Tab-separated table of C-alpha atoms and ligand atoms in Angstrom:
chain	number	residue	atom	x	y	z
A	1	MET	CA	43.793	43.996	-161.209
A	2	PRO	CA	46.504	41.493	-162.188
A	3	ILE	CA	49.043	42.799	-164.672
A	4	ASP	CA	49.512	40.782	-167.864
A	5	LEU	CA	53.132	40.754	-169.040
A	6	SER	CA	52.775	37.462	-170.919
A	7	GLY	CA	53.181	39.197	-174.285
A	8	GLN	CA	56.637	40.493	-173.317
A	9	PRO	CA	59.663	38.317	-174.151
A	10	ARG	CA	61.373	37.209	-170.934
A	11	LEU	CA	64.095	34.804	-169.879
A	12	THR	CA	64.251	33.265	-166.426
A	13	LEU	CA	67.601	34.168	-164.880
A	14	GLY	CA	66.747	34.562	-161.195
A	15	THR	CA	64.961	32.626	-158.473
A	16	TRP	CA	61.493	34.067	-157.869
A	17	PRO	CA	59.802	35.149	-155.749
A	18	THR	CA	62.572	36.652	-153.640
A	19	PRO	CA	61.957	36.386	-149.884
A	20	LEU	CA	60.052	39.027	-147.955
A	21	ASP	CA	61.686	38.992	-144.527
A	22	GLU	CA	60.015	40.256	-141.385
A	23	CYS	CA	62.529	42.367	-139.394
A	24	PRO	CA	61.323	42.574	-135.786
A	25	ARG	CA	64.629	43.622	-134.230
A	26	LEU	CA	65.084	46.398	-136.759
A	27	SER	CA	61.488	47.561	-136.170
A	28	GLU	CA	62.083	47.572	-132.425
A	29	ALA	CA	65.377	49.441	-132.701
A	30	LEU	CA	63.581	52.152	-134.688
A	31	GLY	CA	60.778	52.282	-132.130
A	32	GLY	CA	57.796	51.590	-134.262
A	33	PRO	CA	57.018	50.785	-137.846
A	34	ARG	CA	56.728	47.165	-138.897
A	35	ILE	CA	59.572	46.693	-141.358
A	36	LEU	CA	59.912	43.959	-143.932
A	37	VAL	CA	62.812	43.608	-146.330
A	38	LYS	CA	62.169	42.461	-149.897
A	39	ARG	CA	65.298	40.483	-150.666
A	40	ASP	CA	66.124	41.295	-154.272
A	41	ASP	CA	69.737	41.061	-153.091
A	42	VAL	CA	69.410	37.265	-153.016
A	43	ASN	CA	67.924	36.255	-156.347
A	44	GLY	CA	70.345	33.614	-157.436
A	45	LEU	CA	72.664	34.828	-160.194
A	46	GLY	CA	75.879	36.839	-160.091
A	47	VAL	CA	75.724	37.678	-156.338
A	48	GLY	CA	72.212	39.131	-156.710
A	49	GLY	CA	70.678	42.562	-157.076
A	50	ASN	CA	67.973	44.522	-158.825
A	51	LYS	CA	69.479	44.535	-162.325
A	52	LEU	CA	68.645	40.859	-162.779
A	53	ARG	CA	64.897	41.548	-163.064
A	54	LYS	CA	65.578	44.055	-165.814
A	55	ALA	CA	68.048	41.712	-167.529
A	56	GLU	CA	65.393	39.004	-167.906
A	57	PHE	CA	63.501	41.291	-170.294
A	58	LEU	CA	66.466	43.149	-171.810
A	59	LEU	CA	68.438	40.031	-172.683
A	60	ALA	CA	65.333	38.282	-174.040
A	61	GLN	CA	64.940	41.202	-176.423
A	62	ALA	CA	68.645	41.154	-177.344
A	63	ARG	CA	68.543	37.427	-178.057
A	64	ASN	CA	65.385	37.759	-180.158
A	65	GLU	CA	67.215	40.363	-182.216
A	66	GLY	CA	70.021	37.867	-182.779
A	67	ALA	CA	72.653	39.615	-180.668
A	68	ASP	CA	75.706	37.664	-179.549
A	69	THR	CA	77.480	40.631	-177.929
A	70	ILE	CA	75.987	42.767	-175.155
A	71	ILE	CA	77.406	46.234	-174.497
A	72	THR	CA	76.525	48.275	-171.460
A	73	PHE	CA	77.769	51.158	-169.316
A	74	GLY	CA	78.289	52.246	-165.749
A	75	ALA	CA	80.627	53.604	-163.093
A	76	VAL	CA	83.730	51.592	-162.167
A	77	GLN	CA	81.822	49.750	-159.410
A	78	THR	CA	78.633	49.250	-161.422
A	79	ASN	CA	76.422	46.494	-160.030
A	80	HIS	CA	74.461	46.565	-163.271
A	81	GLY	CA	77.593	45.749	-165.255
A	82	ARG	CA	78.512	42.879	-162.938
A	83	GLN	CA	75.030	41.334	-163.100
A	84	THR	CA	74.944	41.769	-166.875
A	85	ALA	CA	78.330	40.015	-167.057
A	86	ALA	CA	77.025	37.095	-164.990
A	87	ALA	CA	73.823	36.835	-167.051
A	88	CYS	CA	75.852	36.887	-170.281
A	89	ALA	CA	78.057	34.098	-168.928
A	90	ARG	CA	74.960	32.032	-168.213
A	91	LEU	CA	73.568	32.681	-171.699
A	92	GLY	CA	76.853	32.270	-173.571
A	93	LEU	CA	76.901	35.881	-174.766
A	94	ARG	CA	79.952	38.127	-175.017
A	95	CYS	CA	79.783	41.030	-172.537
A	96	GLU	CA	81.503	44.382	-173.130
A	97	LEU	CA	81.472	46.804	-170.183
A	98	VAL	CA	82.346	50.408	-171.027
A	99	LEU	CA	82.946	51.957	-167.603
A	100	THR	CA	83.537	55.597	-166.680
A	101	LYS	CA	85.569	56.838	-163.719
A	102	SER	CA	82.758	59.064	-162.468
A	103	VAL	CA	83.047	58.626	-158.687
A	104	PRO	CA	85.717	60.511	-156.675
A	105	MET	CA	87.181	57.304	-155.231
A	106	SER	CA	90.586	55.746	-155.797
A	107	GLY	CA	92.794	53.063	-154.333
A	108	GLU	CA	93.227	49.338	-154.747
A	109	ALA	CA	89.864	48.356	-153.207
A	110	TYR	CA	87.762	50.706	-155.308
A	111	GLU	CA	89.633	50.233	-158.561
A	112	ARG	CA	90.196	46.478	-158.456
A	113	SER	CA	88.034	44.757	-155.871
A	114	GLY	CA	84.270	44.331	-155.521
A	115	ASN	CA	82.397	44.446	-158.803
A	116	MET	CA	85.588	44.929	-160.833
A	117	ALA	CA	86.968	41.605	-159.623
A	118	LEU	CA	83.685	39.868	-160.450
A	119	ASP	CA	83.350	41.461	-163.909
A	120	ASN	CA	86.660	39.876	-164.691
A	121	LEU	CA	85.706	36.557	-163.093
A	122	TYR	CA	82.517	36.338	-165.178
A	123	GLY	CA	84.596	36.866	-168.303
A	124	ALA	CA	83.436	40.361	-169.285
A	125	HIS	CA	85.610	42.582	-171.461
A	126	VAL	CA	86.106	45.717	-169.357
A	127	HIS	CA	87.001	49.090	-170.925
A	128	LEU	CA	87.890	51.799	-168.378
A	129	CYS	CA	87.382	55.416	-169.467
A	130	ASP	CA	88.387	58.668	-167.752
A	131	THR	CA	85.731	60.977	-169.208
A	132	PRO	CA	82.277	60.814	-170.836
A	133	GLU	CA	83.900	61.788	-174.158
A	134	GLU	CA	86.309	58.874	-173.950
A	135	THR	CA	83.377	56.611	-173.032
A	136	ALA	CA	81.553	57.611	-176.227
A	137	ASP	CA	84.680	57.025	-178.333
A	138	VAL	CA	85.402	53.653	-176.767
A	139	TYR	CA	81.786	52.586	-177.222
A	140	ASN	CA	82.010	53.395	-180.943
A	141	GLN	CA	85.238	51.400	-181.186
A	142	VAL	CA	83.698	48.394	-179.442
A	143	VAL	CA	80.742	48.464	-181.864
A	144	ALA	CA	83.055	48.835	-184.880
A	145	THR	CA	85.280	45.952	-183.769
A	146	ALA	CA	82.263	43.704	-183.231
A	147	GLU	CA	80.937	44.541	-186.691
A	148	ALA	CA	84.333	43.922	-188.281
A	149	GLU	CA	84.404	40.509	-186.580
A	150	GLY	CA	80.894	39.654	-187.774
A	151	ARG	CA	79.268	39.844	-184.348
A	152	LYS	CA	75.848	41.411	-183.722
A	153	THR	CA	75.650	43.810	-180.794
A	154	ALA	CA	72.853	44.920	-178.502
A	155	THR	CA	73.395	48.008	-176.352
A	156	ILE	CA	71.762	48.238	-172.930
A	157	PRO	CA	71.573	51.701	-171.320
A	158	VAL	CA	73.076	52.663	-167.939
A	159	GLY	CA	71.376	50.696	-165.170
A	160	GLY	CA	69.279	48.784	-167.720
A	161	SER	CA	66.769	51.612	-167.443
A	162	ASN	CA	64.587	51.780	-170.512
A	163	ALA	CA	60.981	50.698	-171.055
A	164	VAL	CA	61.922	47.047	-171.552
A	165	GLY	CA	64.089	46.926	-168.414
A	166	VAL	CA	61.409	48.686	-166.353
A	167	LEU	CA	59.110	45.699	-166.987
A	168	GLY	CA	61.227	43.774	-164.481
A	169	TYR	CA	60.024	46.005	-161.675
A	170	VAL	CA	56.439	46.104	-162.898
A	171	ALA	CA	56.630	42.334	-162.372
A	172	ALA	CA	58.293	42.877	-158.984
A	173	ALA	CA	55.405	45.084	-157.821
A	174	GLN	CA	53.018	42.282	-158.711
A	175	GLU	CA	55.206	39.731	-156.926
A	176	LEU	CA	55.387	41.820	-153.725
A	177	HIS	CA	51.654	42.523	-153.810
A	178	GLY	CA	51.077	38.773	-154.008
A	179	GLN	CA	53.253	38.213	-150.919
A	180	LEU	CA	51.692	40.957	-148.795
A	181	SER	CA	49.243	43.578	-149.998
A	182	GLU	CA	48.764	45.267	-146.588
A	183	ILE	CA	51.784	47.526	-146.924
A	184	ASP	CA	51.632	51.300	-146.379
A	185	ARG	CA	54.943	52.253	-147.908
A	186	ILE	CA	57.682	50.832	-150.127
A	187	VAL	CA	61.133	52.413	-149.704
A	188	VAL	CA	63.528	52.114	-152.651
A	189	ALA	CA	66.763	53.698	-153.893
A	190	VAL	CA	66.704	55.692	-157.144
A	191	GLY	CA	69.725	55.796	-159.443
A	192	SER	CA	68.942	55.445	-163.141
A	193	ALA	CA	65.281	55.271	-162.001
A	194	GLY	CA	64.120	52.097	-163.739
A	195	THR	CA	63.452	50.266	-160.495
A	196	ALA	CA	61.314	53.049	-159.006
A	197	ALA	CA	59.563	53.545	-162.364
A	198	GLY	CA	58.615	49.869	-162.598
A	199	LEU	CA	57.310	49.842	-159.033
A	200	ALA	CA	55.410	53.108	-159.612
A	201	LEU	CA	53.752	51.764	-162.747
A	202	GLY	CA	53.049	48.372	-161.202
A	203	ILE	CA	51.417	49.979	-158.157
A	204	HIS	CA	49.268	52.109	-160.458
A	205	LEU	CA	48.199	49.167	-162.619
A	206	LEU	CA	47.365	47.043	-159.570
A	207	GLY	CA	45.322	49.866	-158.053
A	208	TRP	CA	47.358	49.218	-154.889
A	209	PRO	CA	46.939	51.828	-152.130
A	210	VAL	CA	50.625	51.987	-151.132
A	211	LEU	CA	53.087	54.905	-151.061
A	212	LEU	CA	56.292	54.602	-153.070
A	213	ASP	CA	59.027	56.370	-151.083
A	214	ALA	CA	61.835	56.872	-153.606
A	215	GLN	CA	65.215	57.864	-152.133
A	216	CYS	CA	67.651	59.468	-154.584
A	217	VAL	CA	71.302	58.373	-154.547
A	218	SER	CA	72.675	60.382	-157.452
A	219	HIS	CA	70.333	63.104	-158.715
A	220	THR	CA	68.134	65.788	-157.206
A	221	ALA	CA	64.569	64.876	-156.352
A	222	GLU	CA	63.336	66.995	-159.249
A	223	GLU	CA	65.599	65.232	-161.762
A	224	SER	CA	64.770	61.774	-160.442
A	225	ARG	CA	61.049	62.484	-160.461
A	226	ALA	CA	61.316	63.516	-164.119
A	227	ASP	CA	63.319	60.339	-164.918
A	228	ILE	CA	60.730	58.156	-163.194
A	229	ARG	CA	57.846	59.931	-164.966
A	230	ARG	CA	59.492	59.552	-168.398
A	231	LEU	CA	60.250	55.847	-167.869
A	232	VAL	CA	56.744	55.175	-166.550
A	233	ASP	CA	55.244	56.796	-169.639
A	234	GLU	CA	57.561	54.942	-172.048
A	235	THR	CA	56.730	51.654	-170.362
A	236	GLY	CA	53.014	52.448	-170.383
A	237	GLN	CA	53.277	53.004	-174.134
A	238	LEU	CA	55.082	49.701	-174.594
A	239	LEU	CA	52.300	47.925	-172.703
A	240	GLY	CA	49.507	49.997	-174.209
A	241	VAL	CA	48.200	51.101	-170.797
A	242	GLY	CA	47.504	54.462	-169.152
A	243	THR	CA	49.908	55.603	-166.442
A	244	GLY	CA	47.880	58.050	-164.310
A	245	ASP	CA	49.250	60.921	-162.279
A	246	LEU	CA	51.446	58.925	-159.854
A	247	THR	CA	50.006	60.529	-156.718
A	248	HIS	CA	51.424	57.566	-154.766
A	249	LEU	CA	55.015	58.602	-155.586
A	250	ARG	CA	57.216	60.532	-153.110
A	251	VAL	CA	60.750	61.426	-154.206
A	252	SER	CA	63.332	62.608	-151.682
A	253	ASP	CA	66.999	63.552	-152.036
A	254	GLY	CA	67.697	64.074	-148.340
A	255	SER	CA	70.142	61.161	-148.091
A	256	VAL	CA	72.333	61.671	-151.183
A	257	GLY	CA	74.974	63.623	-149.259
A	258	PRO	CA	77.821	65.128	-151.315
A	259	GLY	CA	77.061	62.983	-154.360
A	260	TYR	CA	76.800	59.619	-156.095
A	261	GLY	CA	79.097	57.027	-154.584
A	262	VAL	CA	80.280	59.394	-151.841
A	263	THR	CA	79.737	57.961	-148.373
A	264	THR	CA	77.892	59.690	-145.507
A	265	ASP	CA	77.830	59.043	-141.741
A	266	GLU	CA	74.059	58.461	-141.914
A	267	MET	CA	74.615	55.759	-144.543
A	268	TRP	CA	77.218	53.929	-142.424
A	269	GLU	CA	74.903	54.182	-139.413
A	270	ALA	CA	72.050	52.631	-141.411
A	271	LEU	CA	74.378	49.874	-142.669
A	272	ARG	CA	75.373	48.999	-139.112
A	273	LEU	CA	71.763	49.108	-137.919
A	274	PHE	CA	70.521	46.614	-140.539
A	275	ALA	CA	73.605	44.440	-140.037
A	276	ARG	CA	73.473	44.345	-136.234
A	277	THR	CA	69.718	43.881	-135.825
A	278	GLU	CA	68.986	41.528	-138.709
A	279	GLY	CA	72.256	40.317	-140.239
A	280	ILE	CA	71.276	42.018	-143.498
A	281	THR	CA	74.064	43.540	-145.564
A	282	LEU	CA	73.334	46.802	-147.383
A	283	ASP	CA	75.678	48.555	-149.803
A	284	PRO	CA	77.181	52.040	-149.373
A	285	VAL	CA	76.057	53.520	-152.709
A	286	TYR	CA	72.372	52.607	-153.039
A	287	SER	CA	70.567	50.525	-150.422
A	288	GLY	CA	72.554	52.107	-147.566
A	289	LYS	CA	71.467	55.599	-148.572
A	290	ALA	CA	67.869	54.474	-149.089
A	291	ALA	CA	68.007	52.943	-145.595
A	292	ALA	CA	69.410	56.211	-144.220
A	293	GLY	CA	66.333	57.886	-145.721
A	294	LEU	CA	64.100	55.320	-144.005
A	295	VAL	CA	65.792	55.891	-140.626
A	296	ALA	CA	65.541	59.685	-141.012
A	297	GLY	CA	61.871	59.362	-141.943
A	298	VAL	CA	61.093	57.326	-138.831
A	299	ARG	CA	63.015	59.744	-136.598
A	300	SER	CA	61.316	62.835	-138.035
A	301	GLY	CA	57.876	61.248	-137.704
A	302	ALA	CA	57.286	61.361	-141.468
A	303	ILE	CA	56.993	57.563	-141.246
A	304	GLY	CA	54.462	56.744	-138.517
A	305	PRO	CA	54.978	54.058	-135.820
A	306	ASP	CA	51.898	52.162	-137.031
A	307	GLU	CA	53.002	51.897	-140.650
A	308	THR	CA	53.991	48.701	-142.398
A	309	VAL	CA	57.047	49.436	-144.523
A	310	ALA	CA	58.612	47.226	-147.179
A	311	PHE	CA	62.246	48.111	-147.768
A	312	MET	CA	63.332	47.049	-151.247
A	313	HIS	CA	66.824	45.596	-150.883
A	314	THR	CA	68.292	46.171	-154.315
A	315	GLY	CA	71.609	44.403	-153.647
A	316	GLY	CA	75.078	45.841	-154.205
A	317	LEU	CA	77.019	43.589	-151.826
A	318	PRO	CA	80.216	43.488	-153.939
A	319	GLY	CA	80.280	47.286	-153.847
A	320	LEU	CA	80.693	47.136	-150.064
A	321	PHE	CA	84.108	45.544	-150.522
A	322	ALA	CA	85.155	48.376	-152.815
A	323	TYR	CA	84.556	50.627	-149.798
A	324	ALA	CA	86.031	48.244	-147.194
A	325	PRO	CA	88.872	50.592	-146.132
A	326	GLU	CA	86.304	53.349	-145.539
A	327	LEU	CA	84.011	50.973	-143.668
A	328	VAL	CA	86.863	50.047	-141.338
A	329	ARG	CA	87.734	53.713	-140.808
A	330	SER	CA	84.116	54.645	-140.080
A	331	SER	CA	83.939	51.846	-137.481
A	332	GLU	CA	87.152	52.974	-135.787
A	333	ASN	CA	85.671	56.430	-135.306
A	334	LEU	CA	82.924	54.906	-133.193
A	335	ARG	CA	85.120	53.209	-130.624
B	401	PLP	C1	71.334	50.172	-159.806
B	401	PLP	C2	71.060	49.992	-158.365
B	401	PLP	C3	69.999	50.685	-157.737
B	401	PLP	C4	69.175	51.712	-158.431
B	401	PLP	O1	68.307	51.188	-159.376
B	401	PLP	P1	67.880	52.095	-160.610
B	401	PLP	O2	66.930	51.272	-161.349
B	401	PLP	O3	69.146	52.396	-161.363
B	401	PLP	O4	67.292	53.358	-160.069
B	401	PLP	C5	69.748	50.436	-156.408
B	401	PLP	N1	70.509	49.574	-155.709
B	401	PLP	C6	71.542	48.911	-156.261
B	401	PLP	C7	72.342	48.015	-155.397
B	401	PLP	C8	71.851	49.099	-157.613
B	401	PLP	O5	72.882	48.446	-158.139
């Protein structure tokens, strides 16, 4: 059944539909499954990535509420913050990024390059905080300053993951289904869980017989499953639809490694594989770990050689440059 989102305020910020690329050399290298990559990394604004679909709904809501200042959160190398900054530039909104040093990474590349350089380029006001407590204090200050200056703020949660943001990936499920419905499995990274939640709800509403293979990059499978469930239910309420029991959802945390933003050998291997077979660039924090989960699944036989798999490329390219020194080191180890 088609999903009707026409009652939900939305701006057009990206170029849709994103391509669905057939990846024959990648499929061959893995010895089996037909793999297609859904290119949400190339959607036209702010270097691309999954947060743009959420921003179309979130920023429509903020504008309707009369906001002229958008505040959001993230880690130092947040892709969500960077895409929000670019979208705000396009819409003429002020963007305040309250960022927390939550990843055990340091050095010039991580602290200044990648997304940080682009945040600045897009004109965002960046506030760097050492601890969650400081983040809360700084957020309150940013709100107070805006009020004192007569500006109206809208606050977007980490990763843009609330019911309104999730709508972006309900729409994405519909878009992908329209491109190719004969898919057995969709592989996607799970961070703040809005992307997986939108796909899970969209698949349910379409009555689409496809597995959603959600690969955690920051939390345990149990935590991420609970996050996805909660967001699906909140979004179902917003739309006034039932959400079902999500039997099509699989959540795995086998590729997280030591933690969020911490690199693993399996992730670098997956990055090289996608790059050298298809010229597709993954990122070390999200899509690279989801791809490592895909590779592990094929090797263990959990993903069968006759399956058709759509890998959701959620973007994150600027983040790769934040890890460039590590990328170089991991390559040197190979030769
Ligand atoms: C934020 C992000 C994700 C995860 O999406 P969530 O909706 O937060 O789960 C995946 N990939 C990239 C590149 C991201 O920036």
